[in-house]
CSV table of C-alpha atoms in Angstrom, one decimal:
chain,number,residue,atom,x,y,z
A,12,UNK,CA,99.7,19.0,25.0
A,13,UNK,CA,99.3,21.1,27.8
A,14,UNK,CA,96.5,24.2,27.8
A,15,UNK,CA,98.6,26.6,27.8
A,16,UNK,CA,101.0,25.1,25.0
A,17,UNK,CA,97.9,24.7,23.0
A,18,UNK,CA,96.8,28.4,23.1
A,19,UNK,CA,100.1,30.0,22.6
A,20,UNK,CA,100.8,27.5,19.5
A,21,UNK,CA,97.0,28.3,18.0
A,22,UNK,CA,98.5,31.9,18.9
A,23,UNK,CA,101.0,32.0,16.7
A,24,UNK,CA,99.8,30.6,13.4
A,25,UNK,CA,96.9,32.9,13.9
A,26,UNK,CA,99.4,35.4,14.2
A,27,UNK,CA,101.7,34.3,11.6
A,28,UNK,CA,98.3,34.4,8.9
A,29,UNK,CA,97.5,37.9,10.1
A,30,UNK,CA,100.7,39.4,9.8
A,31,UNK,CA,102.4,37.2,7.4
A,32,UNK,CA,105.0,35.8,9.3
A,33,UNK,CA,106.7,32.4,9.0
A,34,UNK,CA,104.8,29.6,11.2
A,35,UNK,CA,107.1,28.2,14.0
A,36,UNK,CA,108.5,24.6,13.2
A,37,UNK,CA,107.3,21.8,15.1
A,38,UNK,CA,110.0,20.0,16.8
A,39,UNK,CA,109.7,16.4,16.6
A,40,UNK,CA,111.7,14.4,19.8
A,41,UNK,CA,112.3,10.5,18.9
A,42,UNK,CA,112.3,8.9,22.4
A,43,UNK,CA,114.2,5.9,22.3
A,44,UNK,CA,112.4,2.7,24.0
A,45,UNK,CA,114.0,0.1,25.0
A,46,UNK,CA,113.1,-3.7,23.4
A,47,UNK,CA,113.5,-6.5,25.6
A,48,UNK,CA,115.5,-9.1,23.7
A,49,UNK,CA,116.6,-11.9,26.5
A,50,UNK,CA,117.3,-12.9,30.1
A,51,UNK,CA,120.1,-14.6,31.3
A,52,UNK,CA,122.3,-14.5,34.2
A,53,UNK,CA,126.2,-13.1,34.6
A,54,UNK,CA,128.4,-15.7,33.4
A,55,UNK,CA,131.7,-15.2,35.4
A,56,UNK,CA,130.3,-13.3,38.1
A,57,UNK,CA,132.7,-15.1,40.7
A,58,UNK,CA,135.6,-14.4,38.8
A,59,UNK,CA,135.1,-10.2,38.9
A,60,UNK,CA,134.4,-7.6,41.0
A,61,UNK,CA,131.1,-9.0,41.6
A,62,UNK,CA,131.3,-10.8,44.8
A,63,UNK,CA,133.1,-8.1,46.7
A,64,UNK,CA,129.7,-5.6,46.0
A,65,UNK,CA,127.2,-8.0,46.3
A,66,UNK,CA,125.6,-6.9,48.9
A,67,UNK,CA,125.7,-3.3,47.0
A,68,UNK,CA,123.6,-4.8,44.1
A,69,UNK,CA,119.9,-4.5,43.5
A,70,UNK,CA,117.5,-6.1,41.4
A,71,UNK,CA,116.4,-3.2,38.7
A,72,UNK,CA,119.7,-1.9,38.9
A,73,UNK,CA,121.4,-0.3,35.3
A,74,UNK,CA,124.2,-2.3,33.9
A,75,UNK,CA,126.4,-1.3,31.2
A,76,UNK,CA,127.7,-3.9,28.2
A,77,UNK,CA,131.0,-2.9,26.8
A,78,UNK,CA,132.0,-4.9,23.8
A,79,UNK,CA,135.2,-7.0,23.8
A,80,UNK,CA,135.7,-7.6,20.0
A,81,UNK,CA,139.7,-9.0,21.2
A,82,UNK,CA,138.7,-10.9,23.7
A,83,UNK,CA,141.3,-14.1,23.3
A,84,UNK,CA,138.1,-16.6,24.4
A,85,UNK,CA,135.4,-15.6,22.5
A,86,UNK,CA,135.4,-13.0,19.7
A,87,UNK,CA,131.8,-12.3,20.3
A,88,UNK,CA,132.1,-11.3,24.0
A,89,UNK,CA,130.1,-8.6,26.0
A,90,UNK,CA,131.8,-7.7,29.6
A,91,UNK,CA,128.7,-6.5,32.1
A,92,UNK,CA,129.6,-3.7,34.8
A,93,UNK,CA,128.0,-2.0,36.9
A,94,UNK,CA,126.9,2.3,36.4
A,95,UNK,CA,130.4,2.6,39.1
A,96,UNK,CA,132.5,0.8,36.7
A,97,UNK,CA,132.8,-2.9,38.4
A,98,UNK,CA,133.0,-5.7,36.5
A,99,UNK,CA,130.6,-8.4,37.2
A,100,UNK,CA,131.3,-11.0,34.2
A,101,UNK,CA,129.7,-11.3,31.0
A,102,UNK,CA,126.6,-12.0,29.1
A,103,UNK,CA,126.8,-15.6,28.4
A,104,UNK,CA,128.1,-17.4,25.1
A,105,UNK,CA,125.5,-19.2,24.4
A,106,UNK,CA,123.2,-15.5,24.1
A,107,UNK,CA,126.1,-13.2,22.9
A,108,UNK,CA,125.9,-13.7,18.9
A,109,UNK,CA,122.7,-11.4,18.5
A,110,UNK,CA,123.6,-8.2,20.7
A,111,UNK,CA,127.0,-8.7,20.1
A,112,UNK,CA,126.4,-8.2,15.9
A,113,UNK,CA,123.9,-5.3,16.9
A,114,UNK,CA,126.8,-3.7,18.8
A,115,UNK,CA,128.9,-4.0,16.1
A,116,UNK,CA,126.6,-2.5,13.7
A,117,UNK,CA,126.4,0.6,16.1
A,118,UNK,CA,123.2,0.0,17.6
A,119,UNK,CA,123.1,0.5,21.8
A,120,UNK,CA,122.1,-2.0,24.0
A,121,UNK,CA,121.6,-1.9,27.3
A,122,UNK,CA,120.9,-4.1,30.8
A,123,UNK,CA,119.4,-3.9,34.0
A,124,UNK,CA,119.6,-6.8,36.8
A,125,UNK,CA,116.3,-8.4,37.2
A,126,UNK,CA,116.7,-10.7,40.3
A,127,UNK,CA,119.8,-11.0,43.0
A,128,UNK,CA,120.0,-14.1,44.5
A,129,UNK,CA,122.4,-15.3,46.9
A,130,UNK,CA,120.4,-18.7,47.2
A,131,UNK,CA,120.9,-19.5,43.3
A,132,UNK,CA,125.2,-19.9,43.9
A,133,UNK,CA,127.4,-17.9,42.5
A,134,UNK,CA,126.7,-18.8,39.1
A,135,UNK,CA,123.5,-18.1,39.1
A,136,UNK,CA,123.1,-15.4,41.7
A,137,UNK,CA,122.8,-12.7,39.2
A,138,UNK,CA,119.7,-12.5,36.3
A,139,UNK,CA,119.6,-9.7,34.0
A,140,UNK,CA,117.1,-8.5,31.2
A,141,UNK,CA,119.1,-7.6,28.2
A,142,UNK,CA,117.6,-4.8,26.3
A,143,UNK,CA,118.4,-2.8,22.7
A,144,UNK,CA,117.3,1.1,22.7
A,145,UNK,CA,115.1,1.2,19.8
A,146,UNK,CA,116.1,4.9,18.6
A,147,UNK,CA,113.1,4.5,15.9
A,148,UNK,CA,114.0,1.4,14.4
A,149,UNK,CA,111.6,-1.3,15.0
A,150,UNK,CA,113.4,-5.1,16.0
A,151,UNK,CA,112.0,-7.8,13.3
């Protein structure tokens, strides 16, 4: 807390005993932090968007997971774009049972790209960290 925070809080419940008044409420912020929970790279990257912006992406980069409950291949499927909407592929099947039950029971999860490799083939160019926002909740 800031000085000047401080004073004006101490203040007002010295003020609020002198005169009566009501105390002001504290305001409690929950800051969600995010919990690493795998890396993996974008299965399906050659098949999407992703090869026409590669040279767009960046290691660190946000990446949003959309859900795809209906997908006719795998019921447990999470498509990966990018912020601008471009599909890049999807977080492997082999890793999508977890986040894909946590999605489904409403918590958010989130990615980022970790590496961009053109070296590594189009299979493997793309690594990303797969992360759940906390909100609170602690991950056992």
């Amino acid at each position: 807390m800031q000085r000047r925070g401080f004073i004006s809080m101490l203040g007002a419940y010295f003020g609020a005993l002198v005169f009566g008044g009501k105390l002001p409420e504290a305001k409690a912020r929950v800051i969600p932090k995010p919990v690493s929970l795998f890396q993996c790279h974008v299965a399906g990257f050659p098949y999407y968007q992703g090869p026409k912006i590669f040279s767009d992406l960046q290691s660190g980069q946000k990446l949003k997971l959309l859900r795809e409950p209906n997908n006719p291949y795998d019921s447990k499927a999470i498509a990966v774009f990018t912020s601008n909407g471009h599909k890049l592929g999807y977080v492997p099947r082999t890793h999508n049972p977890l986040p894909a039950d946590l999605m489904d029971n409403g918590h958010k999860l989130t990615a980022s790209l970790s590496s961009v490799s053109p070296d590594m083939g189009e299979y493997s160019c793309l690594e990303m960290g797969v992360f759940v926002v906390s909100g609170g909740w602690q991950v056992l």
